[in-house]
mmCIF file of C-alpha atoms and ligand atoms in Angstrom:
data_model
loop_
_atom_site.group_PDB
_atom_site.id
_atom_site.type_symbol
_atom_site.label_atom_id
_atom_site.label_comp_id
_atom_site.label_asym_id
_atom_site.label_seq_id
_atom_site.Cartn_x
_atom_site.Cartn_y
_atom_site.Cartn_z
ATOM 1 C CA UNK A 1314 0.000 0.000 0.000
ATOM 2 C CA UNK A 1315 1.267 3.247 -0.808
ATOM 3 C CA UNK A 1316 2.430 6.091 2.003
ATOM 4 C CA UNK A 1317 -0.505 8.340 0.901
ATOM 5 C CA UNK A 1318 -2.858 5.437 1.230
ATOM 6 C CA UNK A 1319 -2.272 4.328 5.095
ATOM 7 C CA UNK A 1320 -4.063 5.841 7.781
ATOM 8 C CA UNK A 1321 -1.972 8.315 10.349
ATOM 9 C CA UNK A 1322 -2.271 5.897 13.161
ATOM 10 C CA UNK A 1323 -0.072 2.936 11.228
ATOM 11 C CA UNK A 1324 2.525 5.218 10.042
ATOM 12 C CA UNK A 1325 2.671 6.714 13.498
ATOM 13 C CA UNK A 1326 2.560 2.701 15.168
ATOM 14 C CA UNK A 1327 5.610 2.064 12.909
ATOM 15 C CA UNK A 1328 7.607 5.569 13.275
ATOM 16 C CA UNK A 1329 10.742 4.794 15.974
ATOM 17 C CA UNK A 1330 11.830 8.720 15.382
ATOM 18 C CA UNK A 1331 9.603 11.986 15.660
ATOM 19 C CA UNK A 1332 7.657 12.808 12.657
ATOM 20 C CA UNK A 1333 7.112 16.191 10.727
ATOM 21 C CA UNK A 1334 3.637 17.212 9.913
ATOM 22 C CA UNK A 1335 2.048 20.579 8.744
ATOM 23 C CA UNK A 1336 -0.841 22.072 7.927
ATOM 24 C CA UNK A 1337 -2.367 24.515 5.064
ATOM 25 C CA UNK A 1338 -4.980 26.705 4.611
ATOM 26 C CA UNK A 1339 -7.079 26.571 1.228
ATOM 27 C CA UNK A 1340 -5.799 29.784 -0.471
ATOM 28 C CA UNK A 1341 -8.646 32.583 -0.892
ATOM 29 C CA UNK A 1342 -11.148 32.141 -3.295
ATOM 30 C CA UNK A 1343 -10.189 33.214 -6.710
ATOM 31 C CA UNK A 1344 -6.348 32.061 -5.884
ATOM 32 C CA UNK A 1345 -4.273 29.568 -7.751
ATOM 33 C CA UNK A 1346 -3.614 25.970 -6.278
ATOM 34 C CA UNK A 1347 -0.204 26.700 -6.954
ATOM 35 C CA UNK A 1348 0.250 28.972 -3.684
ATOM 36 C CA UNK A 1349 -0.397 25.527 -1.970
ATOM 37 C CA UNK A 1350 1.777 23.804 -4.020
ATOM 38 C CA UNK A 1351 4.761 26.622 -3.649
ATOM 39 C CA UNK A 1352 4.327 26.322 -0.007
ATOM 40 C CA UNK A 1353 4.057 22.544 -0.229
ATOM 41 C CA UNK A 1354 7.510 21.982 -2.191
ATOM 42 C CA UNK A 1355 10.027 23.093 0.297
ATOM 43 C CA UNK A 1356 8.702 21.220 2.554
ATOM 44 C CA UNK A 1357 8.665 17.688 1.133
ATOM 45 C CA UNK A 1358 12.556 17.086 1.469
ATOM 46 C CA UNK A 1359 11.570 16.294 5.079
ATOM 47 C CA UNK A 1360 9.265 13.433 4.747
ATOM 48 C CA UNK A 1361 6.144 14.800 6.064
ATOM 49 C CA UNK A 1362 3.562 12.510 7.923
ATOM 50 C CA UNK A 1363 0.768 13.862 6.636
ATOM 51 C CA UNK A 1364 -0.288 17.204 5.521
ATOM 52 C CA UNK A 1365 -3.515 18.921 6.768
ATOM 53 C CA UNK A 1366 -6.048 20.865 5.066
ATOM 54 C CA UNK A 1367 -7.811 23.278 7.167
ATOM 55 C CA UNK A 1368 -11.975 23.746 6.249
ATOM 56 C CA UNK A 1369 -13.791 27.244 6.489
ATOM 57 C CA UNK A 1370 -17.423 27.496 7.010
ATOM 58 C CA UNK A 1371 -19.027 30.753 5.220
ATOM 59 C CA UNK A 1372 -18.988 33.728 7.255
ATOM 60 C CA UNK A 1373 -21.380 36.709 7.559
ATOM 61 C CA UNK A 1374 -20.849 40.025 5.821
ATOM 62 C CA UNK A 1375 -22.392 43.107 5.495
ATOM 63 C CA UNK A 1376 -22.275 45.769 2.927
ATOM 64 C CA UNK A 1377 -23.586 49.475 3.343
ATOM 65 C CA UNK A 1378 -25.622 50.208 0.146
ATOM 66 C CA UNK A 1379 -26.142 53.581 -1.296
ATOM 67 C CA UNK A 1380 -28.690 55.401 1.054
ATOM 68 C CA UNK A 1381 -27.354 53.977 3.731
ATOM 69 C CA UNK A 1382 -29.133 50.088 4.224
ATOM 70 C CA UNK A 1383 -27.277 47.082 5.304
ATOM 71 C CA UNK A 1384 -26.912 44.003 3.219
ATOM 72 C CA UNK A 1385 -26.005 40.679 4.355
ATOM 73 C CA UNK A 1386 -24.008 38.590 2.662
ATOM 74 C CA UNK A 1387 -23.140 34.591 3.272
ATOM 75 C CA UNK A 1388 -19.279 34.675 1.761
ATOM 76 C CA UNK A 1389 -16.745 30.746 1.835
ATOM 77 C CA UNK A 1390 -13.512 32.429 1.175
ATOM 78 C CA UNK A 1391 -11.570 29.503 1.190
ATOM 79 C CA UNK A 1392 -13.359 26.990 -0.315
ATOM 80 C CA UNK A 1393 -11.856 23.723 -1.751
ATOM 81 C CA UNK A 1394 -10.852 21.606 1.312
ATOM 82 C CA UNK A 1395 -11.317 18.191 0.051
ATOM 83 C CA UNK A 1396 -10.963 19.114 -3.725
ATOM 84 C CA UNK A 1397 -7.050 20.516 -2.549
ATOM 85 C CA UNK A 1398 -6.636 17.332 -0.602
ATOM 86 C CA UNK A 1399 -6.825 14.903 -3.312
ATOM 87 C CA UNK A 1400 -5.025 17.090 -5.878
ATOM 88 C CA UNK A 1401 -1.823 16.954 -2.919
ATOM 89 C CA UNK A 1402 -1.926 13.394 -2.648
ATOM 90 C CA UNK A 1403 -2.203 12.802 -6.311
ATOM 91 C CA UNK A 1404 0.820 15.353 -7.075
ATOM 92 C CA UNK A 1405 3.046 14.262 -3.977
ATOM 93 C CA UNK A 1406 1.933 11.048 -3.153
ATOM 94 C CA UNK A 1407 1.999 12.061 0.743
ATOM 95 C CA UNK A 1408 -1.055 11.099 3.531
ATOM 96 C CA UNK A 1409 -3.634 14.082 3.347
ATOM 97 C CA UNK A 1410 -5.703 15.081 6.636
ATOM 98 C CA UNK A 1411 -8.447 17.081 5.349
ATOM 99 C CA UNK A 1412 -10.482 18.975 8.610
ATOM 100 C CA UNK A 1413 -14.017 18.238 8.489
ATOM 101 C CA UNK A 1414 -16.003 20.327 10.439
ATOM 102 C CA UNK A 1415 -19.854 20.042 12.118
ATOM 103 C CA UNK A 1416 -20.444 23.861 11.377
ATOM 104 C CA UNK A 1417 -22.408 24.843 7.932
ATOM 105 C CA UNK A 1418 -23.145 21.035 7.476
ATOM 106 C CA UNK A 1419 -26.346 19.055 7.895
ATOM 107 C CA UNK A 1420 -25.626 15.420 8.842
ATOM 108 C CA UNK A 1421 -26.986 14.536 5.089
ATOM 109 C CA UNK A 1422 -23.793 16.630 3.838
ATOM 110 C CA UNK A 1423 -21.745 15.598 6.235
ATOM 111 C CA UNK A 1424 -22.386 12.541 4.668
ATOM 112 C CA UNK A 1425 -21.917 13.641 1.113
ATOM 113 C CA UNK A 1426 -18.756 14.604 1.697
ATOM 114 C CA UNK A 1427 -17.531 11.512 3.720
ATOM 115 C CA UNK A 1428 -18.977 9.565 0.646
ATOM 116 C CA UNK A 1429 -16.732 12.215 -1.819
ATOM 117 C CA UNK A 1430 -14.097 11.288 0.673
ATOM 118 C CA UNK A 1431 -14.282 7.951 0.274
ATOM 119 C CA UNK A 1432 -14.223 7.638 -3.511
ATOM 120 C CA UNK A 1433 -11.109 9.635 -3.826
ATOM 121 C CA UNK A 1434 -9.065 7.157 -1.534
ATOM 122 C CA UNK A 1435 -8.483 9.466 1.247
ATOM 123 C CA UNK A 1436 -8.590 7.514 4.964
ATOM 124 C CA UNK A 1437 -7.829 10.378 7.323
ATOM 125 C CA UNK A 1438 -10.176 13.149 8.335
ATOM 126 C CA UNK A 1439 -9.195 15.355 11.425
ATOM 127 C CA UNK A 1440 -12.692 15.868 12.790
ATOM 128 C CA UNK A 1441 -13.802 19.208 14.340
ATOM 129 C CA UNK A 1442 -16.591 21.371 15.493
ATOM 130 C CA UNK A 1443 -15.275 24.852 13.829
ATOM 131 C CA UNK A 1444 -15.711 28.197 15.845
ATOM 132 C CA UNK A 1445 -18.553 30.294 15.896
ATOM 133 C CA UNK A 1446 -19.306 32.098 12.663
ATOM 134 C CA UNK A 1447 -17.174 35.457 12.300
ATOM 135 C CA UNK A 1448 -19.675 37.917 14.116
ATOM 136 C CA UNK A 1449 -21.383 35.733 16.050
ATOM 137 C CA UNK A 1450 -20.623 34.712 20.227
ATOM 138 C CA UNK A 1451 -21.599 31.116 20.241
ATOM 139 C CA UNK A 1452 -21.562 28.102 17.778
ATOM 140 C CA UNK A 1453 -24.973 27.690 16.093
ATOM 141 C CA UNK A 1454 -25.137 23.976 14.190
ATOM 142 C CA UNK A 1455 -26.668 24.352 10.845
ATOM 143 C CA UNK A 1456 -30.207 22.460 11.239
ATOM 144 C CA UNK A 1457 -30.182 18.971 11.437
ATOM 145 C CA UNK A 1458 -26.247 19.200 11.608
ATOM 146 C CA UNK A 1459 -23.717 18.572 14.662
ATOM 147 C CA UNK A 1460 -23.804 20.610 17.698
ATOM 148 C CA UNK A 1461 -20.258 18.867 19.099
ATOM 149 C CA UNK A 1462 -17.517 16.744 17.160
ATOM 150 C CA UNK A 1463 -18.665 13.749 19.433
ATOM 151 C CA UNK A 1464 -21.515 12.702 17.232
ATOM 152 C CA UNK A 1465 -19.662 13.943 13.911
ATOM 153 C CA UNK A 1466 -17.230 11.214 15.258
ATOM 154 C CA UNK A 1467 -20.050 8.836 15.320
ATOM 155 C CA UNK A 1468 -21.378 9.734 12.342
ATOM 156 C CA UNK A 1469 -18.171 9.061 10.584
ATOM 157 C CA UNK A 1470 -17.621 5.457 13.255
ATOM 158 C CA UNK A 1471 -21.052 4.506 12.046
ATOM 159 C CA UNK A 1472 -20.304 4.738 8.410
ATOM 160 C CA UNK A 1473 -16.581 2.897 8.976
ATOM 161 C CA UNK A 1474 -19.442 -0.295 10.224
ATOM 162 C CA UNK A 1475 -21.339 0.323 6.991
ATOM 163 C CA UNK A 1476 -23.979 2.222 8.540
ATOM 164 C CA UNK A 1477 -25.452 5.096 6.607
ATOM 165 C CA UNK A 1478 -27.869 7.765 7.292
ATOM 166 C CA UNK A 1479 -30.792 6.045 5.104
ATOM 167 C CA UNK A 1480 -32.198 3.098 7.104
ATOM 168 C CA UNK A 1481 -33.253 1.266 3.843
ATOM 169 C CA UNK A 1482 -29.759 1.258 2.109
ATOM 170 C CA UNK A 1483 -28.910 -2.742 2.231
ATOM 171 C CA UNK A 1484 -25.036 -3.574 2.291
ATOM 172 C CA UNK A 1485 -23.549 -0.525 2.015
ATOM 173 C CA UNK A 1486 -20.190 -0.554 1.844
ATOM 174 C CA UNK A 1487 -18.417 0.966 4.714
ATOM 175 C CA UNK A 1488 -15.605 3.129 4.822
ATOM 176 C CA UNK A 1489 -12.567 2.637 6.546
ATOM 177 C CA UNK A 1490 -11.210 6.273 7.804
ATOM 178 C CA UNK A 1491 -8.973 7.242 10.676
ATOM 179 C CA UNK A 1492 -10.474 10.240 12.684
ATOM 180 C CA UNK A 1493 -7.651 12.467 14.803
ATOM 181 C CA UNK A 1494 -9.807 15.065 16.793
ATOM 182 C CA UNK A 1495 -8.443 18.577 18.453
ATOM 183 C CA UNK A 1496 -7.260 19.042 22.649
ATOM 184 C CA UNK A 1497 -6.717 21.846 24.603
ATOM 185 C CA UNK A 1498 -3.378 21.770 26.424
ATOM 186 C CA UNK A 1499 -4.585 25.614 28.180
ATOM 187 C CA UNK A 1500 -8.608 23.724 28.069
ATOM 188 C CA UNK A 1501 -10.977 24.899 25.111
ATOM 189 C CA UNK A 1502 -12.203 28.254 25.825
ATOM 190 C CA UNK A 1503 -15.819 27.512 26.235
ATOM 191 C CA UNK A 1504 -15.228 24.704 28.759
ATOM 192 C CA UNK A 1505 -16.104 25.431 32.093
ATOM 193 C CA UNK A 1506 -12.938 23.693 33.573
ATOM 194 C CA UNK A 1507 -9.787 20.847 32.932
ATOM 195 C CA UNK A 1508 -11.698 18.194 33.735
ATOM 196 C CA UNK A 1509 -14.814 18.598 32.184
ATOM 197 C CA UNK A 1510 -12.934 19.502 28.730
ATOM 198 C CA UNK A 1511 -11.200 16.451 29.274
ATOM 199 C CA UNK A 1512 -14.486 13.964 30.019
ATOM 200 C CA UNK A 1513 -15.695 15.565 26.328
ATOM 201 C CA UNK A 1514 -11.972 14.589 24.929
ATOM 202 C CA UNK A 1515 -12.283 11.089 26.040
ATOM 203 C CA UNK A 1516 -16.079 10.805 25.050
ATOM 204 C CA UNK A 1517 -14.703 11.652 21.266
ATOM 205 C CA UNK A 1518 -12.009 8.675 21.441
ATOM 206 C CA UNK A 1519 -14.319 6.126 23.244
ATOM 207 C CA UNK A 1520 -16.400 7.003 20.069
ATOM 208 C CA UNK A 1521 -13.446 5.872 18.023
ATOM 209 C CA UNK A 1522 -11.447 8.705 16.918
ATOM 210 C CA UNK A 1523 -7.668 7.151 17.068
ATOM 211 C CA UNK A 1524 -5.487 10.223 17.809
ATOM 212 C CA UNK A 1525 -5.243 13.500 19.280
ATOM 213 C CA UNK A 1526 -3.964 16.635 17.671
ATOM 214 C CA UNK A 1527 -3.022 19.900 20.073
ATOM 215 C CA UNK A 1528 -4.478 23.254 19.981
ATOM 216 C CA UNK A 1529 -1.171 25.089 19.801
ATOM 217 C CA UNK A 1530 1.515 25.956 22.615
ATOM 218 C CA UNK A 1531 4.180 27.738 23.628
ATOM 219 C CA UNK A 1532 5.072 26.083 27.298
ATOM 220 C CA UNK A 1533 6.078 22.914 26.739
ATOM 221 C CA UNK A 1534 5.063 22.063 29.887
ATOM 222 C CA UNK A 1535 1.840 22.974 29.170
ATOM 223 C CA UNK A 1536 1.408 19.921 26.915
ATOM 224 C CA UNK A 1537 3.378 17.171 28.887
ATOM 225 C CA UNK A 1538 0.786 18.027 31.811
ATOM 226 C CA UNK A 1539 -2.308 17.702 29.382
ATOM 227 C CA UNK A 1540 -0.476 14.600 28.030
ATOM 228 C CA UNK A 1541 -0.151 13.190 31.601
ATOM 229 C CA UNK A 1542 -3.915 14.145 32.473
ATOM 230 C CA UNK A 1543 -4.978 12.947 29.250
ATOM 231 C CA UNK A 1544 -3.226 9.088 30.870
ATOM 232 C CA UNK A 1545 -5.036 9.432 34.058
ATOM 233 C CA UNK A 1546 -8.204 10.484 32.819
ATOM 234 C CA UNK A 1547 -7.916 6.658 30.734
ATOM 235 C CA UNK A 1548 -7.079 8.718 27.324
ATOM 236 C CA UNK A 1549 -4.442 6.657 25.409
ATOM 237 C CA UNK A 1550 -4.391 7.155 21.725
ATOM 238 C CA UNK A 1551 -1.179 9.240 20.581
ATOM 239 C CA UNK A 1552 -1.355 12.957 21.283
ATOM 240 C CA UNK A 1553 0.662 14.898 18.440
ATOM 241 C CA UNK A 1554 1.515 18.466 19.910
ATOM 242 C CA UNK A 1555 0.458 21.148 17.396
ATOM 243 C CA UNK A 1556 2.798 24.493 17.439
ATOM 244 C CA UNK A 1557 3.717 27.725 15.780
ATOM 245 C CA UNK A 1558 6.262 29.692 15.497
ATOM 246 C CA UNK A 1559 5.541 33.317 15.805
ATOM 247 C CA UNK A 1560 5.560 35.300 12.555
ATOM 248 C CA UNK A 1561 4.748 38.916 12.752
ATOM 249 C CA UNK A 1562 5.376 41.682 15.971
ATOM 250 C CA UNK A 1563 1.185 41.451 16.574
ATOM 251 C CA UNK A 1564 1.487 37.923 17.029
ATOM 252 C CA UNK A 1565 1.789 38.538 20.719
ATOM 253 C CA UNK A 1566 -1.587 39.849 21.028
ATOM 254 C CA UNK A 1567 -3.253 38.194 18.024
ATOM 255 C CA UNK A 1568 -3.178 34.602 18.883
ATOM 256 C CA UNK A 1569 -3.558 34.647 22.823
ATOM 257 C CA UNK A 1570 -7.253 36.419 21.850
ATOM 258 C CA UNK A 1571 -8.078 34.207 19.043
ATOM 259 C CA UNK A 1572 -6.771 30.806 20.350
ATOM 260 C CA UNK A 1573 -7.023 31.478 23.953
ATOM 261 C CA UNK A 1574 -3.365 30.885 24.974
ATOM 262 C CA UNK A 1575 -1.088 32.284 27.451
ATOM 263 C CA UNK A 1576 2.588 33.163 25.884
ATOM 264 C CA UNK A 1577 5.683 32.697 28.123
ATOM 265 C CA UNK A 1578 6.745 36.001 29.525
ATOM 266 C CA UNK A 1579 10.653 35.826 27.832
ATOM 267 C CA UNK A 1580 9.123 34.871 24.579
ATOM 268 C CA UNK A 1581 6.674 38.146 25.279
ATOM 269 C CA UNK A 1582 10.025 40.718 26.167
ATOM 270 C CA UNK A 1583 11.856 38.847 23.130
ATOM 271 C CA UNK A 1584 9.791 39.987 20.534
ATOM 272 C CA UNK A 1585 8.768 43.478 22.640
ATOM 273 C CA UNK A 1586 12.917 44.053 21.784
ATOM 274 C CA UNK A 1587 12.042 43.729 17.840
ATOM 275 C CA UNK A 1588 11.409 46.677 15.733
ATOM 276 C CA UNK A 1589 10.160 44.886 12.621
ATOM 277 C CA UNK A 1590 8.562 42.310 11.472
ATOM 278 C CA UNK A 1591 11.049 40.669 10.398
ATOM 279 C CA UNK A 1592 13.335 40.519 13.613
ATOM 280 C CA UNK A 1593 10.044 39.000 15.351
ATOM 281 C CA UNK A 1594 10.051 36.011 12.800
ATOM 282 C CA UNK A 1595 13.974 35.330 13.379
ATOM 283 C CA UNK A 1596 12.809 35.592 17.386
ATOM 284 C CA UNK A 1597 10.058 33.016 16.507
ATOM 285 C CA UNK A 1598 12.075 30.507 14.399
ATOM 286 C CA UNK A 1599 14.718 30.166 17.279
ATOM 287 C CA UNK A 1600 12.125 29.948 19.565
ATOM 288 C CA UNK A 1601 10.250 27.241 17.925
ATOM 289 C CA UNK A 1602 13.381 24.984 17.312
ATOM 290 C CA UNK A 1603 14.429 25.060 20.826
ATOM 291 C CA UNK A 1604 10.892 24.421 21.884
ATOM 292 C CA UNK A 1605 10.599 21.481 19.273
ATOM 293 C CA UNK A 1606 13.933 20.023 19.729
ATOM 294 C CA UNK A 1607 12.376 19.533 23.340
ATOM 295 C CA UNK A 1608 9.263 18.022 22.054
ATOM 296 C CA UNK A 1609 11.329 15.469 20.020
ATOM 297 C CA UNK A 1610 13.568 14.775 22.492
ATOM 298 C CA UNK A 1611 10.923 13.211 24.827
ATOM 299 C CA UNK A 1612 9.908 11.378 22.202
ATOM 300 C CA UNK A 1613 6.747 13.026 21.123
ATOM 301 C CA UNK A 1614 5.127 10.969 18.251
ATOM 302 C CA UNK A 1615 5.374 14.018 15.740
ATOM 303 C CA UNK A 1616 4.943 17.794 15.642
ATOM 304 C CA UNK A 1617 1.936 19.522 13.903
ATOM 305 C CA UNK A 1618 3.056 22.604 12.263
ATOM 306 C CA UNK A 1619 0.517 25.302 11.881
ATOM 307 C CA UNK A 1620 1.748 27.559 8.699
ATOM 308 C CA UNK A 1621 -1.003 29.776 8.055
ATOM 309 C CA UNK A 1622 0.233 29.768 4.768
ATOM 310 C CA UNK A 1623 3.512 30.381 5.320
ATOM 311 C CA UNK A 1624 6.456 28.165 4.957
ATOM 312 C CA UNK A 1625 9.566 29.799 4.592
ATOM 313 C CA UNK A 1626 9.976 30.008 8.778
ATOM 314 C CA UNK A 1627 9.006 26.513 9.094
ATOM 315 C CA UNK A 1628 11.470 25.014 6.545
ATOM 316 C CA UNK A 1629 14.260 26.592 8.350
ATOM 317 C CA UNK A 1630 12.704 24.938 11.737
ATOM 318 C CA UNK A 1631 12.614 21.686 9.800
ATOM 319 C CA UNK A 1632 16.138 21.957 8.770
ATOM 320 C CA UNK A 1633 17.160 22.506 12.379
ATOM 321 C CA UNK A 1634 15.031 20.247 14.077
ATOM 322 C CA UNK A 1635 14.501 16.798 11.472
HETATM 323 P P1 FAD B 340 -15.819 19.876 20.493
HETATM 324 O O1 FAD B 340 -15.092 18.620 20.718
HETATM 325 O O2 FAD B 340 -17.238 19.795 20.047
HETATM 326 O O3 FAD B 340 -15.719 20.741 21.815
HETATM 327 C C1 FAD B 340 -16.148 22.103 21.811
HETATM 328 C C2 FAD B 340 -16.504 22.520 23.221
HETATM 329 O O4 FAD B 340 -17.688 21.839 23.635
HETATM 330 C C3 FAD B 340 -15.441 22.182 24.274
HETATM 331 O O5 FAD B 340 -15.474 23.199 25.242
HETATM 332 C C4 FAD B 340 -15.919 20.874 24.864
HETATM 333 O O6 FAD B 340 -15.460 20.697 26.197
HETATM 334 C C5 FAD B 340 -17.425 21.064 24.804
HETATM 335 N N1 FAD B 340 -18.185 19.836 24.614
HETATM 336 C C6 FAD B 340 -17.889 18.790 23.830
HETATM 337 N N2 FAD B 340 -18.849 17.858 23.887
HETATM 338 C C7 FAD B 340 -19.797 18.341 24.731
HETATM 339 C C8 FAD B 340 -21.042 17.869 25.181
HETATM 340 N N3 FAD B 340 -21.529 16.684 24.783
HETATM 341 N N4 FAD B 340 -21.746 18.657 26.029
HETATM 342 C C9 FAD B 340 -21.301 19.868 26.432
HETATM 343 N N5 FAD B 340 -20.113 20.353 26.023
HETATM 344 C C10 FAD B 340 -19.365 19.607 25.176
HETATM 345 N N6 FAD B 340 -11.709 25.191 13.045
HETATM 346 C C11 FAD B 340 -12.181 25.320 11.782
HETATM 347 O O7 FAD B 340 -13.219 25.972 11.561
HETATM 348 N N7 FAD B 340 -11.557 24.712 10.722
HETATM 349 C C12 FAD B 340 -10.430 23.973 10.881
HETATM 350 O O8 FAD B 340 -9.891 23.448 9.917
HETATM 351 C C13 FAD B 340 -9.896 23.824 12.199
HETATM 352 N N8 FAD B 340 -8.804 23.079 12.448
HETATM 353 C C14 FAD B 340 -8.362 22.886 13.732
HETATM 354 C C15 FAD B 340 -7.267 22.030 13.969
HETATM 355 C C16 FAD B 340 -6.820 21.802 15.266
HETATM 356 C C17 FAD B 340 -5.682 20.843 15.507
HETATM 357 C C18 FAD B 340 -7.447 22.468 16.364
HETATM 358 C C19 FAD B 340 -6.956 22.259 17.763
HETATM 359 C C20 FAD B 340 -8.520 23.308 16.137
HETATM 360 C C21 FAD B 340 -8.999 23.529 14.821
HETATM 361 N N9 FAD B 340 -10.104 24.340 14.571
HETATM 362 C C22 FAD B 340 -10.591 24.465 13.274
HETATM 363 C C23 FAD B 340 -10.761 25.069 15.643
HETATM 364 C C24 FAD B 340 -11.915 24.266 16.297
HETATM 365 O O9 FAD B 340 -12.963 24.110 15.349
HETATM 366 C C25 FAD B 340 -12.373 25.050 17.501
HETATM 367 O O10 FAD B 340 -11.405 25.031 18.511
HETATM 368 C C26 FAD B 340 -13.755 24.700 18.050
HETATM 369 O O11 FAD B 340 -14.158 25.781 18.904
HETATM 370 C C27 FAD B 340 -13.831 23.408 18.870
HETATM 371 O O12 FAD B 340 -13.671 22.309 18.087
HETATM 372 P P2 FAD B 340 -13.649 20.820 18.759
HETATM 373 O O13 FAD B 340 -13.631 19.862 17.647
HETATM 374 O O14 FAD B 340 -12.594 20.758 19.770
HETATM 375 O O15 FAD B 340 -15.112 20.833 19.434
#
């Protein structure tokens, strides 16, 4: 069986050494493929595991028309999640994780696209829940879709055992994917504490899902606690930290109030020092290598890059670090 072929879990199972793994985001609609593909080829000289796809649901804008009404508009701006997945495993011949999320799908889609899934030969979905819409406080399901990645799990478990939504449908084939789902080293924003985030982690692997991928971090320490909790609390599937080096001088206040993380206080007066951009990304790039030269060294299964589209700081922490 070819690389791109196996699920995440066997490649991990058979792995003695720490893995590289990254993740892209569908460029903005109206964009080339090839802005994947130019971050894509630098990469590749360092065998990656897998590479992720990220999925965005349709957010909310409005437009001021002339005389001074609101219109609201329902824009995807980065459509093309599973469509980008198959053309990288066709051109590279590397594992894709395309994200699935519950958010802007009704379980019948859901479904669609697990069946589009399954025809292109892609086994690995990294199941998710997706964030409230842009200008909204809270997650609202689409009707008759998922409220919480648990049952999106199921959904997907349930069609692995040939078990579709339509009752009547006799021997249906089943599908044979391998779901990773997301934790919260610094606990998922929403949850009201550790513990309780961690009852809804386990609920999503006791419903099958076969690996863990981290919300990003900057303390290591921070994830070999959550990895030790994870243990206790009877959680036992790998857990793959996710991390990102810090790109730009906002940074510092951009990605504690989006992804609800603390920053460590020298990484904080490190970049305060910089004066440009530039500077901060050289201040990231070291700090990520040390802090994933840790990571590998106690023998963490692999390390999730998050790009956001850019890959020129992370080749030079793959260089250093694989
Ligand atoms: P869930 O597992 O549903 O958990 C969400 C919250 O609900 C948690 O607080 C949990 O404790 C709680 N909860 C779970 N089950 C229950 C229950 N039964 N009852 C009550 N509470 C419950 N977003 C995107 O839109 N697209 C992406 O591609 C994407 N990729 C990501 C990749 C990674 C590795 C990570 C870590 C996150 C990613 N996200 C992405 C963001 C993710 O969608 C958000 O963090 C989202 O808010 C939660 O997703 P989840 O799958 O963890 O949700």
């Amino acid at each position: 069986m070819t690389h791109s072929a196996m699920k995440v879990t066997e490649i991990l199972s058979r792995s003695k050494e720490t893995r590289f793994s990254f993740e892209l985001l569908p460029p903005l609609k109206g964009s080339s493929i090839q802005v994947i593909y130019d971050a894509i080829d630098p990469l590749m000289e360092f065998n990656p595991l897998n590479i992720n796809i990220t999925y965005h649901q349709s957010e909310v804008e409005y437009r001021r028309l002339p005389g001074g009404l609101l219109e609201k508009r329902i824009i995807r701006k980065r459509p093309g999640t599973i469509g980008i997945a198959a053309a990288i495993m066709n051109k590279y011949q590397v594992m894709v994780v395309p994200h699935l999320i519950c958010g802007g799908f009704t379980r019948e889609e859901t479904e669609d696209a697990l069946i589009d899934l399954h025809f292109l030969g892609i086994r690995n979905i990294l199941a998710l829940r997706g964030d409230p819409q842009k200008g909204e406080k809270y997650f609202i399901p689409e009707e008759g879709g998922h409220a919480h990645t648990l049952t999106l799990v199921e959904q997907i478990i349930n069609m692995n055992r040939g078990i579709y939504l339509d009752e009547n449908l006799k021997n249906a084939i089943p599908t044979d994917f391998c779901v990773g789902v997301a934790g919260y080293p610094e606990k998922h924003f929403e949850a009201p504490n550790m513990e309780a985030d961690l009852r809804h982690l386990k609920a999503k692997i006791d419903a099958g899902a076969e690996y863990i991928v981290t919300q990003m971090f900057f303390d290591n320490r921070k994830y070999f606690d959550f990895v030790e909790r994870c243990r206790k609390a009877g959680i036992n599937v790998p857990i793959i930290p996710g991390i990102k080096p810090i790109n730009t001088l906002r940074d510092i206040e951009l990605l504690p109030r989006t992804f609800h993380i603390d920053l460590p206080e020298e990484l904080v007066r490190e970049i305060q020092k910089c004066k440009t951009n530039q500077e901060a990304k050289e201040v990231g790039i070291e700090f990520c290598i040390a802090q994933s030269k840790e990571l590998v060294k106690a023998g963490v299964p692999a390390i999730h890059y998050y790009t956001i589209g850019v890959s020129d700081n992370i080749r030079k922490i793959a260089a250093a670090v694989f």
